[in-house]
Coordinates of C-alpha atoms in Angstrom, one line a residue:
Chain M
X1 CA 153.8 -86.1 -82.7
X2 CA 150.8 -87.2 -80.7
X3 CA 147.1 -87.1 -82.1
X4 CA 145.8 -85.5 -79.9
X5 CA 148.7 -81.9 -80.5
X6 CA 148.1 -82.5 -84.4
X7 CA 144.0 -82.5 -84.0
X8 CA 145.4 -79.4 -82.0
X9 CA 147.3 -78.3 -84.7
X10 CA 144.3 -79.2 -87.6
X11 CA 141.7 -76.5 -85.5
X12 CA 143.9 -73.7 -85.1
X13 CA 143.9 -71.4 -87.9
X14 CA 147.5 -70.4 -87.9
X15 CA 148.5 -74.0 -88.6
X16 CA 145.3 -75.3 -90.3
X17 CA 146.6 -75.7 -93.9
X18 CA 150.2 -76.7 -93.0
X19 CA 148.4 -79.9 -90.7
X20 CA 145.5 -80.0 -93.5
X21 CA 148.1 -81.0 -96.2
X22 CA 149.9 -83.3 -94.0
X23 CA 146.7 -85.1 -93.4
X24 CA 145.8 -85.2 -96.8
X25 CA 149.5 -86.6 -97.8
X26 CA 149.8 -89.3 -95.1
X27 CA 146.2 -90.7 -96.2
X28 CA 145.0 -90.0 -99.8
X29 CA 147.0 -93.5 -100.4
X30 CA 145.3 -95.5 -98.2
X31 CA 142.0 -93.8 -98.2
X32 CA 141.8 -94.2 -102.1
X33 CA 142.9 -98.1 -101.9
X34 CA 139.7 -98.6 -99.6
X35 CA 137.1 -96.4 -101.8
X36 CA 138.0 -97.6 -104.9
X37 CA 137.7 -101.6 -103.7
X38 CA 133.9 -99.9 -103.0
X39 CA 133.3 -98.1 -106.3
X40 CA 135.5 -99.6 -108.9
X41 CA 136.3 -96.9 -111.4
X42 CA 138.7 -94.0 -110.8
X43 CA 136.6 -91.8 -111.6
X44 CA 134.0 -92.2 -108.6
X45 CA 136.8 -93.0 -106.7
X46 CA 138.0 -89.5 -106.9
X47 CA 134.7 -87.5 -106.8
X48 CA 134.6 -89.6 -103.5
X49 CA 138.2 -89.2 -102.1
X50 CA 137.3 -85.9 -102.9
X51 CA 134.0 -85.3 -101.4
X52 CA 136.0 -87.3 -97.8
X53 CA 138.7 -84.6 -97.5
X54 CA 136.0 -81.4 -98.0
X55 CA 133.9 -83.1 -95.3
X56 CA 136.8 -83.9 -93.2
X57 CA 138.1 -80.4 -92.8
X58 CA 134.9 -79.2 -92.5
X59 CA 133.4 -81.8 -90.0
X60 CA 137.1 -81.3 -87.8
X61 CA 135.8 -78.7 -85.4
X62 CA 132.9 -81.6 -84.0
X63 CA 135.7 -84.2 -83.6
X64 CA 135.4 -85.0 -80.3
X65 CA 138.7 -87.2 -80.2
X66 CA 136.2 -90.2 -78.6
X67 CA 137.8 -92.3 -81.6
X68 CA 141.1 -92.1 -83.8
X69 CA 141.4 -89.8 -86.5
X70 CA 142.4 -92.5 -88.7
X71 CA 138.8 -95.0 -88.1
X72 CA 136.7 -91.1 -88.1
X73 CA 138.3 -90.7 -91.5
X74 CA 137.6 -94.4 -93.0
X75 CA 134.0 -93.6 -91.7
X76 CA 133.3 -91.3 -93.7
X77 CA 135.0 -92.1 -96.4
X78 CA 133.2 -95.5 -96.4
X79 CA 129.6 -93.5 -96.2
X80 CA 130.3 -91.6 -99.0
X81 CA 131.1 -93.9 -101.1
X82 CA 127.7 -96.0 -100.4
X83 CA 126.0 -92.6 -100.9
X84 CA 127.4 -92.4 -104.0
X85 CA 126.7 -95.8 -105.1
X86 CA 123.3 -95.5 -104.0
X87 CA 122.5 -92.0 -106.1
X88 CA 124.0 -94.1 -109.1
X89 CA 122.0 -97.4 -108.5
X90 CA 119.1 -94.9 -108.0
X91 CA 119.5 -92.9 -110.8
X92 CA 120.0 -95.9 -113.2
X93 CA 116.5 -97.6 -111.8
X94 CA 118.6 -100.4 -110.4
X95 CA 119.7 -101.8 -106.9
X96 CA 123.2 -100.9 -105.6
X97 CA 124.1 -104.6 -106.2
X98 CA 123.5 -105.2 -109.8
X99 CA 125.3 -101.2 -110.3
X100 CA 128.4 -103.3 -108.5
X101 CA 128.0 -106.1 -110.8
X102 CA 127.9 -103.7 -113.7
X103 CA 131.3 -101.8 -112.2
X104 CA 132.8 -105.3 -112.4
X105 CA 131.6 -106.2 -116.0
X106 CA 133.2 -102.9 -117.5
X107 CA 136.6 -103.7 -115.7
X108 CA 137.6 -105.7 -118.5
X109 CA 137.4 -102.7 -120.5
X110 CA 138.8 -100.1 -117.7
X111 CA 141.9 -97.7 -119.2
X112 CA 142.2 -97.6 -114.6
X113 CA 142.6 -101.6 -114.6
X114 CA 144.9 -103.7 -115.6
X115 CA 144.6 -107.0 -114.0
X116 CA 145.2 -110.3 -114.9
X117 CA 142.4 -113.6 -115.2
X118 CA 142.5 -114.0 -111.7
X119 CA 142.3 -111.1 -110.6
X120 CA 139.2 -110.5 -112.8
X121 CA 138.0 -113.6 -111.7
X122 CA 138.5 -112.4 -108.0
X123 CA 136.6 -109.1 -108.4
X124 CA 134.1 -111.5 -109.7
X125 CA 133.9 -113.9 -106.8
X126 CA 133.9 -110.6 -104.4
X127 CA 130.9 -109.4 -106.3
X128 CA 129.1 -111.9 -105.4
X129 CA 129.3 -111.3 -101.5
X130 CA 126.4 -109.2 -100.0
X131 CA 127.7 -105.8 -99.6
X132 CA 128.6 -106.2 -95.8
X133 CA 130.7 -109.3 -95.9
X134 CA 132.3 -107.2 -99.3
X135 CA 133.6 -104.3 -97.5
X136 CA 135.3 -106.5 -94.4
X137 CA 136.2 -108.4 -97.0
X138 CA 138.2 -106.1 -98.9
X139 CA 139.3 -104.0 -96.0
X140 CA 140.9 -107.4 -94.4
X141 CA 142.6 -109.2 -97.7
X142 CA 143.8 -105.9 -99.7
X143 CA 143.7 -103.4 -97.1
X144 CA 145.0 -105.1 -94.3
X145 CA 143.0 -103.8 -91.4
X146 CA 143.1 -104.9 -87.7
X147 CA 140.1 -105.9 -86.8
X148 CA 139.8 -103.7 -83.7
X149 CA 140.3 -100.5 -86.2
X150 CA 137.6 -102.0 -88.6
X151 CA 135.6 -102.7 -85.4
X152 CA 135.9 -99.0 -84.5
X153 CA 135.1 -97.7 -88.2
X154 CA 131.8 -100.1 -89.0
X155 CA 130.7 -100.2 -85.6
X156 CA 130.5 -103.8 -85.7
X157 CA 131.9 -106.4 -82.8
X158 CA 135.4 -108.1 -83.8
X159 CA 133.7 -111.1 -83.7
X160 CA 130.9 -110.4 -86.4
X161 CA 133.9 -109.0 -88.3
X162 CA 135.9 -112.5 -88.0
X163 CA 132.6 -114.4 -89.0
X164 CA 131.9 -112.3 -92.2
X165 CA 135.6 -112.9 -93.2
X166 CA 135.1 -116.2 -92.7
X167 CA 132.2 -116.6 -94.7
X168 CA 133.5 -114.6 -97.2
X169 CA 136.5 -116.2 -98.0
X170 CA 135.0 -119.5 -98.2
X171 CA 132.7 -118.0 -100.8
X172 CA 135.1 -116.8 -102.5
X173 CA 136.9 -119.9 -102.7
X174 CA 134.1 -121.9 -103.5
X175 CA 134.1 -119.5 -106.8
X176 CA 137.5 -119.4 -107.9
X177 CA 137.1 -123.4 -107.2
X178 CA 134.0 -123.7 -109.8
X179 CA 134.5 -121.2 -112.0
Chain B
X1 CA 144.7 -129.5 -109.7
X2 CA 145.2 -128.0 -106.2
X3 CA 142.2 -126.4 -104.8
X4 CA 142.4 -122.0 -104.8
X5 CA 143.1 -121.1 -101.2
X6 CA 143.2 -117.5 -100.2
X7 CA 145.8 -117.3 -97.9
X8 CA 148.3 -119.2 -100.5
X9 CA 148.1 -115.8 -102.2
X10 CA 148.4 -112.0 -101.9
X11 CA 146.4 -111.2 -105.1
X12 CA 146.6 -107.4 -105.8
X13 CA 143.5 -105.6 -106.7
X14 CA 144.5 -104.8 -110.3
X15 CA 143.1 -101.2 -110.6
X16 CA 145.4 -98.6 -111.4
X17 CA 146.1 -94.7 -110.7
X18 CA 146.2 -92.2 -113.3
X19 CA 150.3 -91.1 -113.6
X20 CA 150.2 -87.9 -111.4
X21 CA 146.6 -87.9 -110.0
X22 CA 147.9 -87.4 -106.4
X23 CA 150.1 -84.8 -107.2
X24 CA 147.3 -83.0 -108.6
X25 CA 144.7 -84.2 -106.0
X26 CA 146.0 -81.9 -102.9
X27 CA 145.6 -78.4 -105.2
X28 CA 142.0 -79.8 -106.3
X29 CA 140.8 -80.5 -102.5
X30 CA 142.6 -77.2 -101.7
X31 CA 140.8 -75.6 -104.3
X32 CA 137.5 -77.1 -103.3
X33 CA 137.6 -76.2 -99.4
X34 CA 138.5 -72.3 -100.5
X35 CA 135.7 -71.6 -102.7
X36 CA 132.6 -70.3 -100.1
X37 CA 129.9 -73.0 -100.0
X38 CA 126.9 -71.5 -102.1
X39 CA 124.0 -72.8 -100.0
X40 CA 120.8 -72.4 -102.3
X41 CA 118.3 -69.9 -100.9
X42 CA 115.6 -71.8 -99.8
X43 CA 117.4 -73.4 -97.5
X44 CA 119.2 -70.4 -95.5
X45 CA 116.8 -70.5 -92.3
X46 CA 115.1 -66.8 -92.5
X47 CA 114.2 -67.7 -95.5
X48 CA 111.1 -69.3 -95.1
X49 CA 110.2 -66.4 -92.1
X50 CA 110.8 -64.2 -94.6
X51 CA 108.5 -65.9 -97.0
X52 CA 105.7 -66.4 -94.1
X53 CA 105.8 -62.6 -93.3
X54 CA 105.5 -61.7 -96.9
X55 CA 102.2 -63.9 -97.8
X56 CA 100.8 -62.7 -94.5
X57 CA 101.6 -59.2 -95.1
X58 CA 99.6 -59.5 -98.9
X59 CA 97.4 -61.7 -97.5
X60 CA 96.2 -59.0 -95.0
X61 CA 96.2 -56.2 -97.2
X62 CA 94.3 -58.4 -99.7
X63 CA 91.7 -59.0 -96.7
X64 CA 91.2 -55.6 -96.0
X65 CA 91.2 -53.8 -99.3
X66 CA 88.0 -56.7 -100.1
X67 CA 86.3 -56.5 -96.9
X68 CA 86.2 -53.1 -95.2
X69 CA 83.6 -51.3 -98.0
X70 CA 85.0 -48.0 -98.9
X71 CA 83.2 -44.4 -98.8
X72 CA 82.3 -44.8 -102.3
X73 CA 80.8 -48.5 -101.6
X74 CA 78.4 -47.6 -99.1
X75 CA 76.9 -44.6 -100.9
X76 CA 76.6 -46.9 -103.7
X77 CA 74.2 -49.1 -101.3
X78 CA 72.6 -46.1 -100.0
X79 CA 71.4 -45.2 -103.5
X80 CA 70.6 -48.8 -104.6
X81 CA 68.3 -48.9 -101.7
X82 CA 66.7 -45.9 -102.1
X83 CA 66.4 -46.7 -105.9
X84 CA 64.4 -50.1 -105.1
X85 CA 60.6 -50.1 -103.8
X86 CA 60.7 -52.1 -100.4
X87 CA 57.5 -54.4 -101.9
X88 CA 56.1 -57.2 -99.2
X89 CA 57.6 -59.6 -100.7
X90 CA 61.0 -58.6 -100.7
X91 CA 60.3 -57.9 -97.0
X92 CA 59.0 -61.5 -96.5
X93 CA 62.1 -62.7 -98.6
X94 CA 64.5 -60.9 -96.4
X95 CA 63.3 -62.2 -93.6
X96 CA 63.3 -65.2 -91.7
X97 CA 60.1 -67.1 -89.9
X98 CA 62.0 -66.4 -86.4
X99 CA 61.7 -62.4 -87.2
X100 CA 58.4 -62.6 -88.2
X101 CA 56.9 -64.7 -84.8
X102 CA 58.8 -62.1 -83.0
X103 CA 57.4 -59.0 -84.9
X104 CA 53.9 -60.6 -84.8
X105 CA 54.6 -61.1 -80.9
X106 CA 55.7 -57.1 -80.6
X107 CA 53.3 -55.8 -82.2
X108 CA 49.8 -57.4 -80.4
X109 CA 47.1 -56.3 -82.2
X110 CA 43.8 -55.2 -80.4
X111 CA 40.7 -57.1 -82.0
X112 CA 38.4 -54.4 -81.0
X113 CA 40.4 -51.5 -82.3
X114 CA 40.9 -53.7 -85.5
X115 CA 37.3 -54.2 -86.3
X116 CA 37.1 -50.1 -85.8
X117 CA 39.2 -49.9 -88.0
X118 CA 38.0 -52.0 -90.6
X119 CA 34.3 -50.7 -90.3
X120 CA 35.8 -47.3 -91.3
X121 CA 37.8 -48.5 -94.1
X122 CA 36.3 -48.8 -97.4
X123 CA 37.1 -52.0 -98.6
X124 CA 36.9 -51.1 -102.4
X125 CA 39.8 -48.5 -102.4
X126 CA 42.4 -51.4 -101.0
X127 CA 41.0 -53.7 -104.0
X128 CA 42.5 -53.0 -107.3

């Protein structure tokens, strides 16, 4: 089915809640891969998966179709989960980066996570990134994301894309390297 | 020992999914998008019209119950100022140097009729 006859489908309100479910099936997966990388714990990670589908359906009737459903979608889910890290970082008197760093301390105790040393030590070296070269970082390596698609959800040029990946991967390797 | 290199590996994020949370999660956003959005009143758009037009309306009926003087108010004047002597000084108190030049200036008085006067006046009877 094209996009274009299921955003069809998504505004009429005979078929709303049939597409609505289908929407919600085909990308609660991904969608949750991408805003837990950004929040850490399950728990924000559901308020904010949450919080993406209630906006979504009720954001659908301005979607103008100017970019894919999928990269509208990963937009907002990627602004509400810095809104929410932002009313936590706020709310606990600290900056967003040191509520990260926090995130990443408790993971060792995390019921949600279950890695091994490196993978620890990876969520480490990623907290160390500044939050921009994070998120392309994450959506590249776990996520797998074509750069075009992240292009279209950051609004950022491929080529700023390639360079933060770049530079975050040598950061990164630099820490597993040292540490 | 070999130096880490990303693309040497596929590391997996390590976080795991409560057993059944998606399951679950469809009914919950379902759930969510049903229930009517409770917007909080001060933010519905008449409201602060509404508000406006309510302390104007007080505000005006405030004004006018203060400032118009009823029946009652101005016979209560009425009998104050009959009740009080008008003395010259309360005259001179009342009113401003302007009022007097212009009273002086209205009411030119004739030196020869004056000193009539005067010669007919005893003098003694105004002393006291």
């Amino acid at each position: 089915m094209e996009e274009k006859e299921f955003i069809a489908q998504l505004l009429d309100p005979r078929t709303q809640n049939q597409a609505f479910q289908k929407l919600m099936a085909q990308y609660q997966r991904p969608l949750y891969s991408h805003i837990r990388a950004m929040v850490i714990d399950h728990d924000d990670a559901d308020d904010v998966l949450q919080n993406t589908f209630v906006k979504v359906f009720q954001h659908l009737k301005g979607f103008k179709g100017e970019s894919k459903l999928f990269s509208w979608m990963y937009r907002i889910a990627t602004n509400e989960a810095i809104t929410l890290l932002n009313q936590r970082a706020k709310r606990g008197r600290i900056t967003s980066e040191e509520l990260y760093n926090k995130k990443v301390d408790n993971l060792k105790a995390d019921q949600y996570f279950d890695g091994n040393e490196i993978q620890l030590k990876l969520q480490n070296a990623i907290a160390t990134l500044p939050d921009k070269q994070r998120l392309v970082f994450n959506m590249k390596y776990f996520e797998e994301i074509k750069y075009e698609d992240m292009s279209e959800i950051l609004g950022t040029s491929v080529g700023a894309l390639k360079a933060s990946y770049h530079h975050a991967v040598k950061k990164i390797e630099d820490y597993m390297n040292k540490n | 020992m070999k130096p880490f290199k990303l693309d040497e590996h596929q590391i997996d994020p390590g976080f795991r999914i409560p057993e059944g949370y998606f399951d679950a999660f469809q009914q919950q956003v379902s759930t969510k998008i049903a229930k009517p959005k409770v917007i909080p009143l001060y933010r519905k758009p008449w409201f602060y019209a509404t508000a406006a037009a309510v302390v104007v309306g007080l505000g005006i009926t405030y004004f006018n119950a203060v400032a118009t003087p009823t029946v009652s108010t101005s016979v209560a004047i009425e009998n104050y100022l009959a009740a009080q002597p008008l003395t010259q000084d309360l005259l001179v108190e009342l009113l401003e140097t302007e009022d007097l030049d212009q009273l002086q200036a209205e009411h030119q008085f004739d030196q020869e009729v004056l000193e009539e006067t005067l010669s007919h006046t005893n003098i003694e009877n105004l002393i006291y």
